[in-house]
């Protein structure tokens, strides 16, 4: 069964940004928080609640529907994978995602797409984000 | 710059409005952080002018590993201290280190004085000096919110930016005014807030999206993973997360080393009521971390504030730590967690250093008791254990309501020289004491330390770990620790993680991002940085042999008994001899 990232324990988040660091390091070979597919922010200043902005693994992804190049392909379990050769950087996938989880890479001019590798969950000290097993036919909508 | 062979410095002249960047290969021997910040201060300061002269610089520097490795979170600020008149250095984290790294600046040097109030908006794309007339005079939190709303980069900056700002105390020149960093962290000590205020600089927003490629991903991530696991699974780090630094309230009280009632005592009868355990039970609502720290030592406490009669309440969240509990709790005889949090709230909003203001109010309370100063001067009853008076006094001090409060705002050394009571104005080297009356190492260490902080050389820790007292060994250990910490704070390490980053770990981390260094290099870099600080201090007229320690340090017992005055001054002299010798060394 495939897995997707599930940020269901964000009430426990410290805001350490380790998940952001390891995502960018492992998937993009970069120290940059701008290269991470997961983003941690607050609902308004440091006194606000901490939230994770990350791909929710939609079964019918709006980002895929918005892509005119056919560069976003369905991923088993939910979400999409990026065919970088087909992508020409139109950015239509960015506003299409209702949770704002498609990050656009200024350097490569391509979207940064979460591959649900789970490295962020491995380094989450507080169990804020975890991997959830999904049955493809019962996954949530998009 | 990570992966490069230069230090990238942003220079901002607020008088002329000039902005330029330099790529400095010659700063590489100073590594980053404290080393680069001290060197840039040395290059730009003016020994003959006041610390608040427009020409004096303020420097911020990230380290060689800031945000790249766990718990290397901090930014070092250097400046001329409006409090001591000599070397100023203060460290803070929050998200500032990450933001400077992402914006592409290893260091920021600010000189000049803006004609009108301003704040700086720094990104990887541009640097702007923005007008701040409308926010000048506002409290810290509201200032942060307004800058946050204005500098949001179309929403991209959320969670990735840092906002630092001063409160009214910094604007009004209180010599120990602090700088608030991202709401819950601070450049607290030695008056960076007053230095910023003197430049009409209300705050600074930093944000960037630089790509920062990793040169050797496999090696980097191997080292990252090892350090991460040491941080997360170390019992030594765990305590900072659980109860946090307030765990020290009970233990130091038991040892008789928690400064109480202006250090009339080392034990506080109500210590259990203001302990880490008491805060956790009554007030703790949240824990947080600085960017890049998986430990999360920031403890947020909530108290209910009745702002009007008729069941009119608000919930206020403030951060608490051991140092604040000592300075605004035991030192002033405050015996409830709610009252301490209420005092902290005003300290935060007005923007003053919690330790300095607590110690100054301790002196004022005793001076009033003894009739050295009058109720007409204090404008309110300052009595140990009475929070309401201290809260009123904080307002008078911040606004500089009368001559007495303007004097008190220059620090305990100044006010005691003018009004008397020097024997119980609890400062060392002009900086107010910290929460550890542990013994010779703490007292000597703060008196001689480069920034007169307990964190310069950790004398408080040495005292607590010492089995038997050997004066020469203590001096040697303090001196070596001062040098070692210069190295550690060039990375820039949160000093809670000092034991995580042993020499080999530092070499592994630096090696993974392109530094080819040996254990001997680490020693030399530490000495080189400390030598630079000593050169600055000497140029500013600091002579450790001239330090005069208030009598009370020799009256209230420490965990090693009552300190002998002669022994203490002899140790300071021996430390000064070692500093003189270091100044003569060729470390180029």
XYZ file of C-alpha atoms in Angstrom:
730
model
C 0.000 0.000 0.000
C 1.286 3.498 -0.762
C 1.771 6.164 1.878
C 1.239 9.906 2.028
C 2.437 12.562 4.462
C -0.132 13.465 7.075
C 0.441 16.546 9.266
C -2.192 15.635 11.814
C -0.142 16.356 14.934
C 0.735 19.980 14.218
C -0.562 21.079 17.616
C 2.698 19.578 18.912
C 4.973 21.418 16.468
C 7.900 23.424 17.911
C 8.625 25.251 14.656
C 12.182 23.886 14.518
C 12.051 23.617 10.701
C 14.082 20.392 10.687
C 11.548 18.873 8.274
C 12.124 21.775 5.899
C 15.901 21.441 6.099
C 15.999 17.697 5.458
C 13.473 17.860 2.600
C 15.549 20.449 0.755
C 18.802 18.625 1.521
C 17.665 15.151 0.452
C 15.401 15.993 -2.466
C 17.004 19.149 -3.862
C 20.593 18.944 -2.521
C 20.147 22.412 -1.130
C 20.336 24.213 2.229
C 17.572 26.536 1.114
C 14.177 26.618 2.834
C 12.837 27.911 -0.479
C 13.643 24.512 -2.027
C 11.606 22.458 0.396
C 8.325 20.824 -0.554
C 7.093 21.264 3.015
C 6.719 24.637 4.594
C 6.108 25.457 8.243
C 4.512 28.781 9.040
C 2.246 30.311 11.615
C -1.258 31.659 11.306
C 0.094 35.147 12.031
C 3.341 35.910 13.830
C 5.068 33.671 16.338
C 2.081 33.868 18.670
C -0.131 32.193 16.060
C -0.688 28.472 15.592
C 1.956 26.590 13.651
C 0.772 24.905 10.464
C 2.386 22.690 7.847
C 1.838 23.530 4.215
C 2.443 20.278 2.356
C 0.852 18.193 -0.384
C -2.256 16.397 0.948
C -2.018 13.654 -1.634
C -5.232 14.363 -3.514
C -6.654 11.528 -5.589
C -7.854 14.004 -8.225
C -5.198 16.694 -7.979
C -6.165 20.197 -9.088
C -2.519 20.922 -9.893
C -2.553 18.099 -12.450
C -5.766 19.413 -13.979
C -4.264 22.893 -14.282
C -1.051 21.737 -15.974
C -1.264 22.460 -19.709
C 1.902 20.486 -20.437
C 0.847 17.207 -18.899
C 3.944 17.390 -16.722
C 2.166 16.418 -13.494
C 1.348 12.737 -13.436
C -0.834 10.898 -10.910
C 1.129 9.289 -8.099
C 0.013 5.957 -6.626
C -1.589 6.772 -3.271
C -2.328 10.380 -4.177
C -0.606 13.538 -5.267
C 1.506 13.882 -8.387
C 4.963 13.378 -9.753
C 6.680 15.923 -11.967
C 8.058 15.179 -15.410
C 10.519 18.048 -15.497
C 11.211 17.588 -19.193
C 7.601 18.357 -20.052
C 7.237 21.304 -17.625
C 7.876 24.714 -19.152
C 7.330 26.729 -15.965
C 3.937 28.341 -16.633
C 3.163 28.297 -12.845
C -0.501 27.404 -13.328
C -0.146 24.555 -10.834
C 0.796 27.021 -8.049
C -2.561 28.796 -7.595
C -4.457 25.640 -8.539
C -3.518 23.949 -5.262
C -6.057 25.059 -2.674
C -3.717 24.425 0.264
C -0.866 26.350 -1.377
C 1.450 23.361 -1.290
C 3.012 23.836 -4.737
C 6.178 25.793 -4.247
C 7.772 27.361 -7.320
C 11.550 27.190 -7.680
C 12.853 30.539 -8.903
C 16.167 29.011 -9.880
C 14.953 26.085 -12.018
C 11.652 27.725 -13.027
C 9.818 24.488 -12.182
C 7.446 23.620 -9.336
C 8.753 21.752 -6.307
C 6.478 18.769 -5.914
C 6.308 16.669 -2.762
C 7.169 13.049 -3.606
C 5.904 11.779 -0.225
C 9.302 10.210 0.472
C 8.694 10.755 4.174
C 12.159 12.043 5.081
C 10.469 14.970 6.850
C 8.508 12.604 9.077
C 11.648 10.628 9.935
C 13.221 13.777 11.376
C 10.119 15.097 13.138
C 10.905 14.905 16.830
C 7.371 15.425 18.078
C 5.185 13.284 15.867
C 3.642 16.304 14.173
C 3.870 14.889 10.678
C 3.659 11.198 9.909
C 3.145 8.760 7.054
C -0.347 7.392 6.564
C -1.117 4.304 4.522
C -3.798 4.919 1.909
C -6.042 2.664 -0.121
C -6.136 4.264 -3.516
C -9.858 3.828 -4.059
C -10.703 5.477 -0.713
C -8.308 8.399 -0.824
C -9.571 11.898 -0.302
C -10.595 14.087 -3.175
C -8.845 16.933 -4.848
C 29.252 32.396 2.630
C 28.468 28.702 2.813
C 30.282 26.903 0.025
C 32.309 30.017 -0.860
C 35.690 31.322 0.195
C 34.532 34.726 1.312
C 32.373 36.436 3.920
C 29.600 38.505 2.321
C 29.083 41.764 4.199
C 26.200 44.182 3.744
C 27.052 47.762 4.713
C 24.258 50.237 5.417
C 24.980 53.888 6.180
C 21.800 55.369 7.612
C 23.085 58.953 7.435
C 23.827 58.929 3.726
C 21.392 56.188 2.783
C 24.254 54.278 1.129
C 24.016 50.518 0.755
C 26.816 48.309 -0.549
C 28.076 44.740 -0.287
C 31.592 43.352 -0.011
C 32.932 39.832 -0.455
C 35.774 39.582 2.056
C 38.224 36.688 1.661
C 40.399 38.220 4.375
C 37.712 37.613 7.020
C 37.810 33.830 6.543
C 40.361 33.337 9.375
C 37.627 34.608 11.717
C 35.238 31.901 10.479
C 31.947 33.718 11.183
C 29.677 34.711 14.049
C 31.558 36.161 17.016
C 34.840 36.196 15.058
C 33.572 38.115 12.052
C 31.334 40.366 14.185
C 34.249 41.310 16.479
C 36.593 41.946 13.548
C 34.046 44.104 11.711
C 33.394 46.067 14.900
C 37.131 46.624 15.276
C 37.387 47.887 11.703
C 34.492 50.304 12.061
C 34.427 51.585 15.649
C 35.613 54.954 16.956
C 37.173 54.646 20.427
C 37.026 58.381 21.148
C 33.292 58.734 20.540
C 30.300 57.796 22.686
C 28.672 54.392 22.079
C 25.580 56.212 20.801
C 27.474 58.446 18.380
C 26.064 58.088 14.840
C 29.467 56.948 13.587
C 29.551 53.863 15.814
C 28.688 50.592 14.072
C 26.234 47.841 14.862
C 27.215 44.468 13.427
C 25.158 41.298 12.984
C 26.895 38.103 11.854
C 25.811 34.517 11.238
C 28.304 31.708 11.615
C 30.041 29.155 9.453
C 27.250 26.645 10.096
C 24.227 28.731 11.036
C 20.998 26.856 10.240
C 22.935 24.279 8.219
C 23.523 21.997 11.210
C 21.276 21.395 14.228
C 21.415 23.909 17.087
C 23.776 26.228 15.202
C 21.009 28.764 15.358
C 22.420 32.016 16.606
C 23.363 35.416 15.311
C 26.021 37.483 17.060
C 25.554 41.236 17.404
C 28.504 43.464 18.283
C 28.351 47.146 19.162
C 29.712 49.573 21.705
C 27.710 49.024 24.854
C 25.740 52.069 26.048
C 25.688 50.317 29.446
C 29.374 49.578 30.043
C 30.895 51.973 27.518
C 33.059 49.194 26.144
C 32.763 45.999 24.072
C 29.176 44.965 23.419
C 28.273 41.480 22.239
C 24.919 39.764 22.428
C 23.520 36.597 20.838
C 20.006 35.719 19.664
C 18.382 33.175 17.400
C 14.682 32.910 16.620
C 14.587 32.901 12.831
C 17.168 35.614 12.280
C 20.075 33.259 11.499
C 18.052 31.328 8.954
C 16.764 34.532 7.375
C 20.239 36.071 7.023
C 21.538 32.847 5.472
C 18.645 32.790 3.013
C 19.084 36.497 2.203
C 22.755 35.847 1.423
C 24.458 38.010 4.015
C 27.001 36.625 6.453
C 27.222 39.977 8.177
C 25.405 43.302 8.272
C 27.203 46.484 9.350
C 24.982 49.463 10.170
C 26.465 52.914 10.680
C 25.147 56.471 10.718
C 21.888 57.896 12.000
C 18.740 58.213 9.965
C 17.257 61.725 9.941
C 13.836 60.240 10.707
C 12.788 56.970 12.352
C 13.265 54.062 9.980
C 13.377 50.301 9.730
C 15.370 48.113 7.365
C 13.763 45.695 4.925
C 16.450 43.288 3.742
C 15.859 40.540 1.175
C 18.060 38.609 -1.229
C 16.796 40.903 -3.993
C 17.024 44.345 -2.419
C 17.665 46.384 0.700
C 15.399 49.263 1.634
C 15.448 51.877 4.364
C 11.758 52.393 5.139
C 10.280 55.284 7.069
C 9.008 54.377 10.523
C 7.498 57.605 11.838
C 4.177 55.954 12.459
C 5.614 53.049 14.454
C 8.156 55.037 16.496
C 6.912 54.926 20.078
C 4.953 51.702 19.683
C 5.457 48.674 21.882
C 7.397 45.657 20.680
C 4.561 43.329 19.694
C 2.585 45.861 17.688
C 5.763 46.986 15.950
C 6.427 43.391 14.931
C 2.920 42.938 13.602
C 3.040 46.090 11.482
C 6.409 45.240 9.938
C 5.194 41.675 9.339
C 2.130 42.926 7.455
C 4.213 45.286 5.336
C 7.110 42.973 4.505
C 5.365 39.777 3.477
C 6.723 39.368 -0.084
C 3.288 38.494 -1.427
C 2.868 35.835 1.267
C 6.118 34.011 0.456
C 7.859 35.397 3.538
C 5.507 33.771 6.028
C 7.493 31.339 8.163
C 10.746 32.263 6.466
C 11.422 35.776 7.655
C 12.731 37.345 10.804
C 11.674 40.633 12.339
C 13.697 42.319 15.059
C 12.608 45.538 16.762
C 13.141 47.805 19.734
C 10.544 49.099 22.168
C 10.205 52.562 23.714
C 13.171 51.893 26.039
C 15.549 51.677 23.091
C 14.111 54.840 21.572
C 14.539 56.676 24.877
C 18.139 55.592 25.361
C 17.776 53.250 28.343
C 21.336 51.912 28.465
C 20.219 48.293 28.853
C 17.444 48.393 26.245
C 17.023 45.100 24.439
C 16.057 44.042 20.929
C 13.149 41.675 20.471
C 13.739 38.933 17.893
C 10.660 37.214 16.476
C 8.557 37.833 19.603
C 10.086 35.197 21.862
C 13.877 35.713 21.613
C 16.126 38.688 22.341
C 19.422 40.415 22.005
C 19.095 41.117 25.702
C 22.329 42.191 27.261
C 24.446 45.340 27.098
C 22.018 47.684 25.371
C 21.856 46.886 21.661
C 18.343 48.393 21.810
C 19.747 51.770 22.834
C 22.401 51.528 20.114
C 19.661 50.937 17.535
C 17.508 53.688 19.006
C 20.396 56.148 18.741
C 20.382 55.491 14.990
C 16.601 56.061 14.790
C 16.436 52.428 13.730
C 13.214 50.850 14.990
C 13.629 47.406 13.492
C 14.778 45.134 10.705
C 13.024 42.566 8.556
C 15.124 39.883 6.817
C 13.929 37.415 4.203
C 15.476 35.531 1.322
C 15.117 32.631 -1.081
C 18.660 31.938 -2.222
C 19.217 28.470 -3.722
C 22.268 27.488 -1.550
C 23.350 24.241 -3.290
C 25.094 21.591 -1.162
C 28.548 20.839 -2.498
C 28.836 17.344 -1.054
C 25.311 16.124 -0.232
C 26.237 12.620 0.922
C 28.912 13.758 3.375
C 26.786 16.662 4.573
C 23.719 14.601 5.333
C 25.734 11.902 7.105
C 27.146 14.498 9.496
C 23.795 16.259 9.828
C 22.074 13.008 10.788
C 24.708 12.155 13.415
C 24.485 15.567 15.085
C 20.703 15.537 14.926
C 20.571 12.218 16.753
C 22.992 13.452 19.408
C 20.765 16.461 20.003
C 17.502 14.588 20.116
C 18.590 11.599 22.177
C 20.947 13.328 24.606
C 19.706 13.506 28.201
C 21.725 16.697 28.586
C 19.620 18.413 25.943
C 16.345 16.849 27.067
C 16.198 18.947 30.241
C 16.128 22.132 28.158
C 12.966 20.882 26.491
C 11.163 19.389 29.475
C 11.059 21.989 32.239
C 13.526 24.183 30.391
C 16.100 26.402 32.077
C 13.713 27.064 35.021
C 14.679 23.581 36.203
C 17.569 25.488 37.800
C 15.370 27.382 40.270
C 15.067 24.474 42.688
C 18.582 23.152 42.233
C 20.319 26.508 42.628
C 18.113 27.379 45.581
C 19.100 24.119 47.215
C 22.757 24.987 46.633
C 22.172 28.459 48.075
C 23.204 30.124 44.826
C 20.044 31.815 43.553
C 20.458 35.576 44.060
C 17.618 36.664 46.334
C 16.450 40.081 47.594
C 19.275 42.011 45.934
C 21.667 39.204 46.911
C 21.048 39.633 50.587
C 20.651 35.849 50.391
C 21.303 32.867 48.138
C 18.104 31.070 49.050
C 14.534 32.187 48.484
C 11.891 30.902 50.848
C 9.311 30.900 48.048
C 11.554 29.209 45.480
C 9.193 26.257 45.104
C 6.376 28.648 44.210
C 8.339 30.074 41.275
C 10.145 26.888 40.220
C 10.162 25.347 36.761
C 7.725 22.795 38.097
C 5.352 25.530 39.325
C 5.423 27.328 35.975
C 4.830 24.035 34.143
C 1.861 23.222 36.340
C 0.202 26.633 36.398
C 1.168 28.543 33.283
C 2.961 26.520 30.589
C 0.884 26.457 27.402
C 3.402 25.888 24.650
C 6.992 25.039 23.751
C 8.780 26.337 20.693
C 12.159 26.178 18.996
C 14.486 28.483 17.153
C 14.857 27.713 13.453
C 17.262 24.784 13.161
C 16.941 23.473 16.723
C 15.176 20.148 17.256
C 15.341 20.591 21.037
C 12.844 23.401 21.589
C 13.705 25.118 24.875
C 11.368 28.101 24.499
C 8.671 27.897 27.161
C 5.567 30.053 26.835
C 3.506 30.748 29.933
C 0.016 32.191 30.044
C -1.519 34.321 32.725
C -4.960 35.877 33.001
C -4.916 39.639 33.172
C -7.879 41.577 34.512
C -7.772 44.716 32.405
C -10.980 46.175 33.797
C -13.497 45.614 36.552
C -16.530 43.459 35.826
C -14.951 40.144 34.797
C -12.953 41.753 31.971
C -10.001 39.462 31.262
C -7.435 38.785 28.593
C -5.033 35.865 28.259
C -1.417 36.935 27.849
C 1.319 34.612 26.645
C 4.942 35.383 27.468
C 8.172 33.437 27.360
C 9.968 32.614 30.600
C 13.424 31.297 31.448
C 15.573 30.827 34.522
C 17.334 34.165 34.130
C 14.042 36.063 34.081
C 12.684 34.153 37.052
C 15.792 35.002 39.083
C 15.988 38.677 38.039
C 12.273 39.497 38.224
C 11.417 36.855 40.832
C 13.777 35.870 43.643
C 15.936 38.980 43.275
C 12.880 41.180 43.877
C 11.141 38.800 46.264
C 8.256 38.091 43.864
C 6.657 34.864 44.916
C 4.051 33.940 42.298
C 4.407 32.766 38.717
C 1.569 35.016 37.536
C 3.225 38.131 38.949
C 6.562 37.229 37.367
C 4.871 36.736 33.996
C 3.096 40.088 34.362
C 6.438 41.836 34.966
C 8.037 39.951 32.050
C 5.206 41.123 29.797
C 6.134 44.774 30.385
C 9.851 44.016 30.099
C 9.060 42.520 26.667
C 6.816 45.307 25.464
C 9.036 48.165 26.649
C 12.167 46.370 25.430
C 14.618 46.188 28.323
C 17.066 43.506 29.392
C 15.315 41.443 32.064
C 18.449 40.783 34.099
C 19.706 44.361 34.133
C 16.337 45.857 34.948
C 15.672 43.363 37.746
C 19.061 43.999 39.311
C 18.678 47.786 38.991
C 15.275 47.609 40.675
C 16.808 45.445 43.402
C 19.352 48.167 44.115
C 16.636 50.850 44.050
C 14.498 48.878 46.510
C 17.331 48.553 48.989
C 18.453 52.150 48.449
C 14.917 53.292 49.276
C 14.861 51.038 52.368
C 18.109 52.606 53.549
C 17.002 56.166 52.817
C 19.637 56.861 50.148
C 16.843 57.712 47.747
C 13.330 58.925 48.509
C 9.738 58.020 47.684
C 9.532 61.369 45.843
C 12.226 60.099 43.511
C 10.870 56.578 42.992
C 7.286 57.867 42.560
C 5.982 54.521 43.785
C 6.595 52.135 46.656
C 9.433 49.828 45.745
C 9.242 46.975 48.224
C 10.554 43.435 47.878
C 7.670 41.139 47.028
C 5.351 43.826 45.671
C 4.942 43.431 41.932
C 2.635 46.409 41.366
C 5.346 48.882 42.359
C 7.876 47.281 40.048
C 5.438 47.352 37.134
C 4.894 51.076 37.682
C 8.640 51.645 37.992
C 9.221 49.874 34.662
C 7.024 52.452 32.984
C 8.825 55.367 34.673
C 12.206 53.898 33.759
C 11.247 53.334 30.121
C 9.839 56.829 29.716
C 12.566 58.492 31.770
C 9.874 60.190 33.835
C 12.241 62.027 36.199
C 15.944 62.498 36.778
C 16.153 59.507 39.101
C 14.659 57.119 36.549
C 16.819 58.557 33.779
C 19.818 57.819 36.010
C 18.557 54.329 36.838
C 18.249 53.761 33.110
C 22.010 54.198 32.828
C 22.592 51.073 34.894
C 23.334 50.100 38.483
C 27.011 51.110 38.404
C 26.197 54.637 37.265
C 23.276 55.180 39.612
C 25.199 53.869 42.629
C 28.192 56.076 41.844
C 25.848 59.068 41.824
C 23.512 58.258 44.735
C 25.569 55.810 46.825
C 25.008 52.184 47.722
C 27.825 50.867 45.534
C 28.338 47.966 47.917
C 24.987 46.513 46.916
C 24.666 47.621 43.275
C 25.107 44.124 41.946
C 27.104 44.580 38.766
C 30.346 43.134 37.499
C 32.288 45.149 34.956
C 29.294 47.439 34.598
C 26.892 44.674 33.562
C 24.298 43.559 36.077
C 24.895 40.177 37.706
C 23.392 36.952 36.423
C 21.491 34.285 38.313
C 24.413 32.357 39.719
C 26.079 33.289 43.013
C 27.999 30.047 42.834
C 31.577 30.944 43.739
C 34.875 32.390 42.591
C 34.601 31.197 39.001
C 31.225 32.883 38.415
C 32.263 36.174 40.017
C 35.723 36.364 38.460
C 34.405 35.021 35.141
C 31.773 37.707 34.724
C 34.110 40.457 35.915
C 36.773 39.654 33.320
C 34.699 38.087 30.522
C 34.763 39.850 27.176
C 31.071 40.727 27.371
C 30.727 40.459 31.174
C 28.230 37.655 30.756
C 28.045 34.334 32.564
C 28.198 32.834 29.066
C 31.678 34.201 28.291
C 33.455 31.467 30.210
C 30.761 29.596 32.160
C 32.228 30.173 35.603
C 28.861 29.229 37.108
C 29.194 25.768 35.604
C 32.802 25.435 36.750
C 31.797 26.289 40.326
C 29.073 23.670 40.333
C 31.298 20.925 38.928
C 34.338 21.664 41.109
C 35.349 19.083 43.716
C 38.050 21.175 45.354
C 39.105 24.762 44.828
C 42.447 25.482 43.163
C 42.728 29.144 42.271
C 45.272 28.730 39.464
C 43.310 25.896 37.880
C 40.110 27.947 37.986
C 41.839 30.849 36.228
C 43.301 28.485 33.620
C 39.932 26.823 33.047
C 38.114 30.148 32.719
C 40.652 31.425 30.221
C 40.561 28.273 28.117
C 36.756 28.220 28.144
C 36.634 31.861 27.053
C 38.827 30.991 24.041
C 36.899 27.788 23.274
C 33.606 29.627 23.364
C 34.941 32.207 20.919
C 35.410 29.296 18.519
C 31.985 27.779 19.290
C 30.229 31.096 18.793
C 31.825 31.571 15.411
C 29.678 28.677 14.143
C 27.250 30.081 15.816
C 26.320 27.532 18.417
C 23.576 27.835 20.959
C 25.726 27.325 24.056
C 23.240 24.825 25.475
C 24.725 22.481 22.859
C 28.335 23.005 23.924
C 28.714 19.337 24.848
C 27.094 18.096 21.621
C 29.707 19.855 19.535
C 33.002 18.467 20.748
C 36.079 19.287 18.664
C 35.665 16.303 16.355
C 32.010 17.123 15.725
C 32.914 20.726 14.900
C 35.605 19.506 12.485
C 33.186 17.030 10.870
C 30.523 19.704 10.437
C 32.922 22.281 9.046
C 34.571 19.639 6.849
C 31.216 18.729 5.333
C 30.722 22.291 4.120
C 34.200 22.822 2.742
C 36.424 23.888 5.636
C 39.674 21.927 5.874
C 40.664 22.464 9.506
C 42.657 20.643 12.192
C 42.103 20.506 15.969
C 44.996 22.975 16.298
C 43.194 25.344 13.937
C 40.156 25.357 16.230
C 42.350 26.448 19.141
C 44.052 29.137 17.075
C 40.765 30.506 15.731
C 39.369 30.722 19.271
C 42.466 32.574 20.471
C 42.459 34.858 17.432
C 38.869 35.879 18.084
C 39.445 36.431 21.785
C 42.564 38.454 20.999
C 40.459 40.689 18.728
C 37.936 41.259 21.508
C 40.735 42.056 23.960
C 42.203 44.568 21.511
C 38.816 46.285 21.253
C 38.403 46.319 25.035
C 41.860 47.739 25.533
C 41.224 50.461 22.928
C 38.093 51.368 24.851
C 40.036 51.659 28.086
C 38.961 48.468 29.849
C 41.508 47.245 32.381
C 40.421 44.158 34.340
C 42.706 45.190 37.194
C 40.560 48.287 37.707
C 37.329 46.333 38.149
C 35.779 46.978 41.566
C 33.415 44.345 42.881
C 30.544 45.353 45.193
C 31.093 44.245 48.798
C 27.957 42.139 48.893
C 29.571 39.562 46.617
C 31.934 38.945 49.556
C 29.239 38.870 52.231
C 26.545 36.481 50.978
C 27.796 32.881 50.990
C 28.178 30.980 47.731
C 28.153 27.206 47.342
C 31.852 27.421 48.183
C 31.267 29.603 51.232
C 31.921 33.328 51.606
C 34.312 34.548 48.920
C 37.578 36.087 50.031
C 38.112 39.513 48.512
C 41.873 39.153 48.230
C 41.636 35.792 46.494
C 39.081 37.170 44.036
C 41.210 40.164 43.032
C 44.303 37.969 42.833
C 42.474 35.681 40.412
C 41.395 38.660 38.321
C 45.034 39.759 38.192
C 46.159 36.310 37.051
C 43.475 36.246 34.379
C 44.593 39.707 33.250
C 48.186 38.433 32.978
C 47.015 35.684 30.652
C 45.018 38.181 28.599
C 48.109 40.406 28.321
C 50.135 37.438 27.109
C 47.491 36.580 24.496
C 47.590 40.150 23.237
C 51.306 39.688 22.518
C 50.849 36.432 20.552
C 51.186 36.440 16.778
C 48.036 34.695 15.566
C 47.869 36.161 12.070
